[in-house]
Amino acid sequence: LCVVSLHLTASFSNDAMSNNNEAVCCTPKCGKPAPMQCPKCRELNITSHFCSQECFKNNYADHKAIHKVQLSNGNAIKEESLVVPFPNFYHTGTLRPYKQSPKRTVPLHIPRPDYGESPTGSPVSEIASKSAGIISCLSKEEIEGVRVACKLGREILDIGARMVQAGVTTDEIDRVIHEACIERDCYPSPLNYYKFPKSCCTSVNEVICHGIPDMRPLENGDIVNIDVTVYHKGFHGDLNETFFVGRSDADSIRVVETAYECLDKAIQLVKPGVKYRDVGNVIQKHASARGCSVVKTYCGHGIHSLFHCAPTVPHYAKNKAVGIMKPGHCFTIEPMINLGRYADVLWPDNWTSVTCDGKRSAQFEHTLVVTETGCEVLTRRHNDQPWFKDQLKSLETE
């Protein structure tokens, strides 16, 4: 709020003077004629008059409360006008959808995947590949193509990470990420994928995944996941991280830490000969030990020239995924971990997946390629540490 000047103003119009002559000082038990007005009240269209500067100053500590009420009401009306209601839909948590900005465009000189300009957003090549169910072993040249895309995706996610603070909208984060993609000759892979309307996914609080960036400002205490995938010179690179907005509570810290630890433990398992179904056993064991649950609806996936393809990598135990890891296999691991129950609910926008009980969810994702002796994580950060650990360390020094 702005600082309010403690000086009254006189009205100079004839109508105003006439009204002021009839006004009575609003200081309790004064009752004197009040020809002068509080300047902040005039700005906020509140009717209030005072008989003198002294009377105004003596009563200001109580009087200024009406400014706060009016400002609060005005902000609430403005914020309410941005909310997009889903009629007859029961929200499991407190988050609501807000208005979205128009779909962003990509310059024609930047190559795009087959769904990029499709009216339906259907990834034709991907659909054909899934029906075959073959896990590709990438050549050295193909691995290098994915590696470059992943490096650029990491740069872009890091740019988005620096935007995370209270008051910033997820739409603004999407804009910055979109522009960073264009600057690097990348097509933002989510854009128009099955008609997804934005260039990245931003999943706040109880949103598990696929949150659509909108006009809602982030609030202190929120958590937000930013999921970035880029398409560069024929290859995709996919990663995401969950961030704290200001200070978060102990449960939020627990679910974020657990999600990252689950990813880290799963990556340690990756090497030739490991069954893809075993990844979920490691993840669920750790999540359960930390009092969290594992989402079953969404899985990790193969990635290279296609956004999503074989293998399927479930994150929960006792799954029936097929396939054994071999050198050259390239895929994501991206566990979604909930504080409460594992079940999810889909918003009527057909994208936003939220927890069934409104409790918070966190996720981390890397793209990796299987090597002869283990794996290479293609989307690692330069210091091999997720952003949220930097955030926690920074808060400790404040």
Coordinates of C-alpha atoms in Angstrom, one line a residue:
L1 CA 0.0 0.0 0.0
C2 CA 1.1 3.6 -0.6
V3 CA 2.0 5.9 2.2
V4 CA -0.9 8.2 2.9
S5 CA -0.2 11.9 3.3
L6 CA -1.6 13.3 6.6
H7 CA -2.7 16.6 5.0
L8 CA -6.4 17.4 4.3
T9 CA -7.5 18.9 1.0
A10 CA -10.1 21.5 0.4
S11 CA -12.6 21.2 -2.4
F12 CA -12.8 24.1 -4.8
S13 CA -15.8 23.3 -7.0
N14 CA -19.1 25.0 -6.1
D15 CA -20.9 21.7 -5.8
A16 CA -18.3 20.3 -3.6
M17 CA -18.3 23.4 -1.4
S18 CA -22.0 23.2 -1.1
N19 CA -21.8 19.5 0.0
N20 CA -19.0 20.2 2.3
N21 CA -20.9 22.9 4.1
E22 CA -23.5 20.4 5.0
A23 CA -21.1 17.7 6.0
V24 CA -20.3 16.9 9.6
C25 CA -16.8 15.8 10.9
C26 CA -16.5 12.0 11.0
T27 CA -14.3 12.0 14.1
P28 CA -16.4 10.3 16.8
K29 CA -18.2 12.8 19.2
C30 CA -17.0 15.9 17.2
G31 CA -20.0 16.9 15.1
K32 CA -18.6 20.1 13.9
P33 CA -19.1 21.4 10.3
A34 CA -16.5 19.7 8.1
P35 CA -15.4 21.5 4.9
M36 CA -12.3 19.4 4.3
Q37 CA -11.8 15.8 3.0
C38 CA -9.2 13.1 3.4
P39 CA -7.2 12.9 0.2
K40 CA -7.0 9.1 0.2
C41 CA -10.7 8.8 0.6
R42 CA -11.3 11.1 -2.4
E43 CA -8.9 8.9 -4.4
L44 CA -10.9 5.8 -3.4
N45 CA -14.3 7.5 -3.8
I46 CA -15.1 7.2 -0.1
T47 CA -17.2 10.0 1.5
S48 CA -15.5 11.4 4.7
H49 CA -15.1 14.9 6.0
F50 CA -13.1 16.5 8.8
C51 CA -13.4 19.9 10.6
S52 CA -9.7 20.5 10.9
Q53 CA -6.2 19.2 10.3
E54 CA -5.8 18.5 14.0
C55 CA -9.0 16.5 14.2
F56 CA -7.9 14.5 11.1
K57 CA -4.5 13.7 12.6
N58 CA -5.9 12.6 16.0
N59 CA -8.3 10.2 14.4
Y60 CA -6.2 8.9 11.5
A61 CA -5.0 5.7 13.2
D62 CA -8.7 4.5 13.3
H63 CA -9.8 6.3 10.1
K64 CA -7.2 4.6 7.8
A65 CA -8.8 1.2 8.4
I66 CA -11.6 2.1 5.9
H67 CA -8.8 2.6 3.2
K68 CA -7.7 -0.9 3.7
V69 CA -11.2 -2.3 3.5
Q70 CA -11.9 -0.4 0.3
L71 CA -8.6 -1.5 -1.2
S72 CA -9.2 -5.1 -0.2
N73 CA -12.7 -5.1 -1.7
G74 CA -11.3 -3.6 -4.9
N75 CA -8.6 -6.2 -5.2
A76 CA -11.0 -8.9 -4.5
I77 CA -13.4 -7.7 -7.2
K78 CA -10.5 -7.4 -9.7
E79 CA -9.2 -10.9 -8.8
E80 CA -12.6 -12.4 -9.0
S81 CA -13.1 -11.1 -12.5
L82 CA -10.1 -13.1 -13.6
V83 CA -11.4 -16.4 -12.3
V84 CA -12.9 -18.8 -14.9
P85 CA -15.7 -20.8 -13.3
F86 CA -16.3 -24.4 -14.1
P87 CA -20.1 -24.8 -13.6
N88 CA -21.2 -27.7 -11.5
F89 CA -17.6 -28.8 -10.9
Y90 CA -16.4 -29.7 -7.4
H91 CA -12.9 -28.4 -6.8
T92 CA -10.9 -30.7 -4.5
G93 CA -8.6 -27.9 -3.3
T94 CA -8.5 -24.1 -3.1
L95 CA -6.9 -23.4 -6.5
R96 CA -9.1 -22.0 -9.3
P97 CA -8.5 -21.5 -13.0
Y98 CA -7.8 -18.0 -14.1
K99 CA -8.1 -16.3 -17.5
Q100 CA -5.5 -17.1 -20.1
S101 CA -3.7 -14.9 -22.6
P102 CA -3.9 -15.6 -26.3
K103 CA -1.9 -18.5 -27.7
R104 CA 1.6 -17.4 -28.5
T105 CA 3.1 -17.8 -32.0
V106 CA 6.4 -19.4 -33.2
P107 CA 8.3 -17.8 -36.2
L108 CA 8.0 -19.8 -39.4
H109 CA 11.8 -20.3 -39.7
I110 CA 11.8 -22.5 -36.6
P111 CA 11.2 -26.2 -37.4
R112 CA 8.3 -27.7 -35.6
P113 CA 7.0 -31.3 -34.9
D114 CA 4.1 -32.6 -37.0
Y115 CA 1.4 -31.5 -34.6
G116 CA 2.7 -27.9 -34.5
E117 CA 0.4 -26.6 -37.1
S118 CA -2.3 -29.3 -37.0
P119 CA -5.9 -28.1 -36.4
T120 CA -6.3 -31.1 -34.0
G121 CA -2.8 -31.1 -32.6
S122 CA -2.5 -34.8 -33.2
P123 CA 1.1 -36.1 -33.2
V124 CA 0.6 -38.5 -36.2
S125 CA 4.2 -39.9 -36.1
E126 CA 3.9 -40.6 -32.4
I127 CA 0.6 -42.3 -32.7
A128 CA 2.0 -44.6 -35.3
S129 CA 5.1 -45.4 -33.2
K130 CA 3.0 -46.3 -30.1
S131 CA 1.0 -48.9 -32.1
A132 CA 4.3 -50.6 -32.9
G133 CA 5.6 -50.5 -29.3
I134 CA 9.2 -50.7 -30.3
I135 CA 11.9 -49.2 -28.0
S136 CA 14.4 -47.5 -30.2
C137 CA 18.2 -47.8 -29.6
L138 CA 19.5 -44.4 -30.6
S139 CA 22.6 -43.9 -32.7
K140 CA 25.5 -41.7 -31.5
E141 CA 24.2 -38.9 -33.8
E142 CA 20.6 -39.2 -32.5
I143 CA 21.9 -39.2 -28.9
E144 CA 23.8 -36.0 -29.6
G145 CA 20.6 -34.5 -31.1
V146 CA 18.7 -35.2 -27.9
R147 CA 21.6 -34.1 -25.8
V148 CA 21.6 -30.6 -27.5
A149 CA 17.9 -30.3 -27.1
C150 CA 18.1 -31.2 -23.4
K151 CA 20.9 -28.7 -22.8
L152 CA 18.8 -26.0 -24.3
G153 CA 15.8 -27.1 -22.3
R154 CA 17.8 -26.9 -19.1
E155 CA 18.9 -23.3 -20.0
I156 CA 15.2 -22.4 -20.6
L157 CA 13.9 -24.0 -17.4
D158 CA 16.6 -22.1 -15.4
I159 CA 15.4 -18.9 -16.9
G160 CA 11.9 -19.7 -15.9
A161 CA 13.1 -20.6 -12.4
R162 CA 14.4 -17.1 -11.8
M163 CA 10.9 -15.8 -12.4
V164 CA 9.4 -17.7 -9.5
Q165 CA 8.3 -15.3 -6.8
A166 CA 5.1 -14.0 -5.2
G167 CA 3.1 -11.7 -7.5
V168 CA 4.3 -13.2 -10.7
T169 CA 1.7 -15.0 -12.8
T170 CA 2.3 -18.3 -14.4
D171 CA 1.3 -16.7 -17.7
E172 CA 4.3 -14.4 -17.3
I173 CA 6.5 -17.4 -16.7
D174 CA 5.1 -19.0 -19.8
R175 CA 5.9 -15.8 -21.8
V176 CA 9.5 -15.7 -20.7
I177 CA 9.9 -19.4 -21.4
H178 CA 8.3 -19.1 -24.9
E179 CA 10.6 -16.2 -25.7
A180 CA 13.7 -18.1 -24.5
C181 CA 12.7 -21.0 -26.8
I182 CA 12.5 -18.7 -29.8
E183 CA 15.8 -17.1 -29.0
R184 CA 17.4 -20.6 -29.2
D185 CA 15.6 -21.7 -32.4
C186 CA 13.5 -24.1 -30.4
Y187 CA 9.8 -25.0 -30.7
P188 CA 8.2 -25.3 -27.3
S189 CA 7.0 -28.9 -27.5
P190 CA 3.8 -28.6 -25.4
L191 CA 2.4 -25.8 -27.7
N192 CA -0.6 -27.3 -29.7
Y193 CA 0.3 -30.9 -28.6
Y194 CA -3.3 -32.3 -28.7
K195 CA -4.2 -28.5 -28.7
F196 CA -2.5 -27.7 -25.4
P197 CA -2.6 -23.8 -25.4
K198 CA 0.7 -22.8 -23.8
S199 CA 4.4 -23.3 -24.2
C200 CA 5.1 -25.0 -20.8
C201 CA 3.1 -26.5 -18.0
T202 CA 2.9 -24.8 -14.6
S203 CA 1.4 -26.9 -11.8
V204 CA 0.6 -25.1 -8.6
N205 CA -0.1 -26.7 -5.2
E206 CA -2.6 -29.5 -5.6
V207 CA -2.0 -29.7 -9.4
I208 CA -0.2 -32.9 -10.2
C209 CA 0.7 -32.1 -13.7
H210 CA -0.3 -30.4 -17.0
G211 CA -1.4 -27.1 -15.3
I212 CA -2.1 -24.4 -17.9
P213 CA -0.3 -21.1 -17.3
D214 CA -2.8 -18.3 -16.6
M215 CA -3.3 -14.9 -14.9
R216 CA -3.2 -16.1 -11.3
P217 CA -0.4 -14.5 -9.4
L218 CA 1.8 -16.9 -7.4
E219 CA 1.4 -16.4 -3.6
N220 CA 3.8 -16.7 -0.8
G221 CA 3.8 -20.3 0.4
D222 CA 2.8 -21.8 -2.9
I223 CA 4.7 -24.5 -4.6
V224 CA 4.9 -24.6 -8.4
N225 CA 6.2 -27.1 -10.9
I226 CA 7.5 -25.8 -14.3
D227 CA 7.7 -28.5 -17.0
V228 CA 9.7 -27.5 -20.1
T229 CA 10.1 -29.5 -23.3
V230 CA 11.8 -28.1 -26.4
Y231 CA 12.0 -29.4 -30.0
H232 CA 15.3 -28.5 -31.6
K233 CA 16.5 -29.7 -35.0
G234 CA 14.3 -32.8 -34.9
F235 CA 14.7 -33.8 -31.3
H236 CA 12.9 -33.2 -28.0
G237 CA 14.4 -32.6 -24.5
D238 CA 12.1 -32.8 -21.5
L239 CA 12.6 -31.8 -17.8
N240 CA 10.8 -30.3 -14.9
E241 CA 11.4 -29.1 -11.3
T242 CA 9.2 -28.0 -8.4
F243 CA 9.9 -24.6 -6.7
F244 CA 9.0 -22.9 -3.5
V245 CA 7.3 -19.5 -3.7
G246 CA 8.7 -17.7 -0.6
R247 CA 8.4 -19.7 2.6
S248 CA 6.6 -23.0 2.5
D249 CA 5.3 -25.1 5.3
A250 CA 6.8 -28.4 6.5
D251 CA 4.5 -30.6 4.6
S252 CA 5.2 -28.8 1.3
I253 CA 9.0 -29.1 1.9
R254 CA 8.5 -32.8 2.7
V255 CA 6.6 -33.6 -0.5
V256 CA 9.1 -31.6 -2.7
E257 CA 12.1 -33.3 -1.1
T258 CA 10.5 -36.7 -1.4
A259 CA 9.7 -36.2 -5.1
Y260 CA 13.3 -35.3 -5.8
E261 CA 14.7 -38.1 -3.8
C262 CA 12.4 -40.6 -5.6
L263 CA 13.8 -39.4 -8.9
D264 CA 17.4 -39.6 -7.7
K265 CA 17.0 -43.1 -6.4
A266 CA 15.3 -44.3 -9.6
I267 CA 18.1 -42.8 -11.7
Q268 CA 20.7 -44.8 -9.6
L269 CA 18.9 -48.0 -10.7
V270 CA 19.3 -47.3 -14.5
K271 CA 21.7 -49.5 -16.4
P272 CA 21.6 -52.2 -19.1
G273 CA 19.6 -55.3 -18.1
V274 CA 17.2 -53.6 -15.6
K275 CA 13.5 -54.1 -16.2
Y276 CA 11.5 -50.9 -16.7
R277 CA 8.9 -52.2 -14.2
D278 CA 11.5 -52.2 -11.4
V279 CA 11.8 -48.4 -11.4
G280 CA 8.4 -48.1 -9.8
N281 CA 9.3 -50.4 -6.9
V282 CA 12.2 -48.1 -5.9
I283 CA 10.1 -45.0 -6.1
Q284 CA 7.1 -46.2 -4.2
K285 CA 9.3 -47.7 -1.4
H286 CA 10.9 -44.4 -0.7
A287 CA 7.6 -42.3 -1.1
S288 CA 5.8 -44.6 1.3
A289 CA 8.7 -44.3 3.9
R290 CA 8.2 -40.6 3.8
G291 CA 4.4 -40.7 4.3
C292 CA 3.6 -39.9 0.7
S293 CA 1.8 -41.6 -2.2
V294 CA 2.7 -42.1 -5.9
V295 CA 0.4 -41.1 -8.8
K296 CA -0.4 -44.0 -11.1
T297 CA -2.2 -42.2 -13.9
Y298 CA 0.9 -40.6 -15.5
C299 CA 4.2 -42.3 -16.4
G300 CA 7.7 -41.6 -17.7
H301 CA 8.2 -42.1 -21.5
G302 CA 10.6 -42.7 -24.3
I303 CA 11.7 -39.5 -26.0
H304 CA 13.9 -38.6 -29.1
S305 CA 12.5 -37.4 -32.4
L306 CA 9.1 -38.1 -30.8
F307 CA 7.7 -36.3 -27.8
H308 CA 6.2 -39.5 -26.2
C309 CA 6.9 -43.0 -27.2
A310 CA 8.0 -46.4 -25.9
P311 CA 9.1 -47.3 -23.3
T312 CA 6.4 -46.6 -20.7
V313 CA 8.0 -46.0 -17.3
P314 CA 5.4 -46.3 -14.4
H315 CA 6.5 -44.8 -11.1
Y316 CA 4.4 -47.1 -8.8
A317 CA 5.2 -50.6 -7.5
K318 CA 4.0 -53.9 -9.0
N319 CA 3.3 -52.4 -12.4
K320 CA 3.3 -54.4 -15.6
A321 CA 5.6 -52.3 -17.8
V322 CA 7.4 -54.3 -20.5
G323 CA 11.0 -54.0 -21.7
I324 CA 14.5 -54.2 -20.4
M325 CA 17.0 -51.3 -20.5
K326 CA 19.6 -51.4 -23.3
P327 CA 22.4 -48.9 -24.3
G328 CA 20.9 -46.3 -26.5
H329 CA 17.4 -46.3 -24.9
C330 CA 16.4 -42.7 -24.1
F331 CA 13.5 -41.9 -21.8
T332 CA 12.2 -39.8 -18.9
I333 CA 11.6 -40.6 -15.2
E334 CA 9.2 -38.1 -13.7
P335 CA 7.6 -39.3 -10.4
M336 CA 4.5 -37.3 -9.2
I337 CA 4.3 -37.6 -5.4
N338 CA 1.3 -36.6 -3.3
L339 CA 1.0 -35.7 0.4
G340 CA -2.4 -37.4 0.5
R341 CA -4.0 -40.1 -1.6
Y342 CA -2.6 -41.1 -5.0
A343 CA -5.8 -40.7 -7.0
D344 CA -6.3 -37.7 -9.3
V345 CA -9.2 -35.7 -10.7
L346 CA -9.2 -34.0 -14.1
W347 CA -10.5 -30.4 -14.5
P348 CA -13.0 -29.7 -17.2
D349 CA -10.2 -28.1 -19.3
N350 CA -9.2 -31.7 -20.0
W351 CA -5.6 -31.0 -19.0
T352 CA -5.2 -29.9 -15.4
S353 CA -4.8 -33.0 -13.1
V354 CA -5.3 -32.3 -9.4
T355 CA -5.1 -34.5 -6.3
C356 CA -8.4 -36.1 -5.3
D357 CA -8.2 -34.7 -1.7
G358 CA -6.8 -31.2 -2.5
K359 CA -3.5 -31.9 -0.8
R360 CA -0.2 -30.9 -2.5
S361 CA 1.8 -32.7 -5.1
A362 CA 5.3 -32.3 -6.4
Q363 CA 7.3 -33.6 -9.3
F364 CA 10.8 -33.7 -10.8
E365 CA 11.8 -35.0 -14.2
H366 CA 15.0 -35.8 -16.1
T367 CA 15.7 -37.1 -19.6
L368 CA 18.4 -39.8 -19.6
V369 CA 20.1 -42.2 -22.0
V370 CA 21.3 -45.7 -21.1
T371 CA 25.0 -46.2 -21.5
E372 CA 27.1 -49.4 -21.5
T373 CA 27.7 -49.1 -17.7
G374 CA 24.8 -47.0 -16.4
C375 CA 23.2 -43.8 -17.7
E376 CA 23.8 -40.2 -18.6
V377 CA 21.4 -37.7 -17.3
L378 CA 21.0 -35.2 -20.2
T379 CA 19.0 -32.5 -18.3
R380 CA 21.2 -32.1 -15.2
R381 CA 21.7 -28.7 -13.8
H382 CA 25.3 -27.3 -14.0
N383 CA 25.9 -27.9 -10.2
D384 CA 23.9 -31.1 -10.2
Q385 CA 21.6 -29.7 -7.6
P386 CA 17.8 -28.8 -7.9
W387 CA 16.7 -25.3 -7.5
F388 CA 14.6 -25.9 -4.4
K389 CA 17.8 -26.7 -2.4
D390 CA 19.2 -23.4 -3.3
Q391 CA 16.0 -21.8 -2.2
L392 CA 16.0 -23.5 1.2
K393 CA 19.7 -22.6 1.7
S394 CA 18.9 -18.9 0.9
L395 CA 16.0 -18.9 3.4
E396 CA 18.3 -20.3 6.1
T397 CA 20.6 -17.3 5.8
E398 CA 17.9 -14.7 5.9

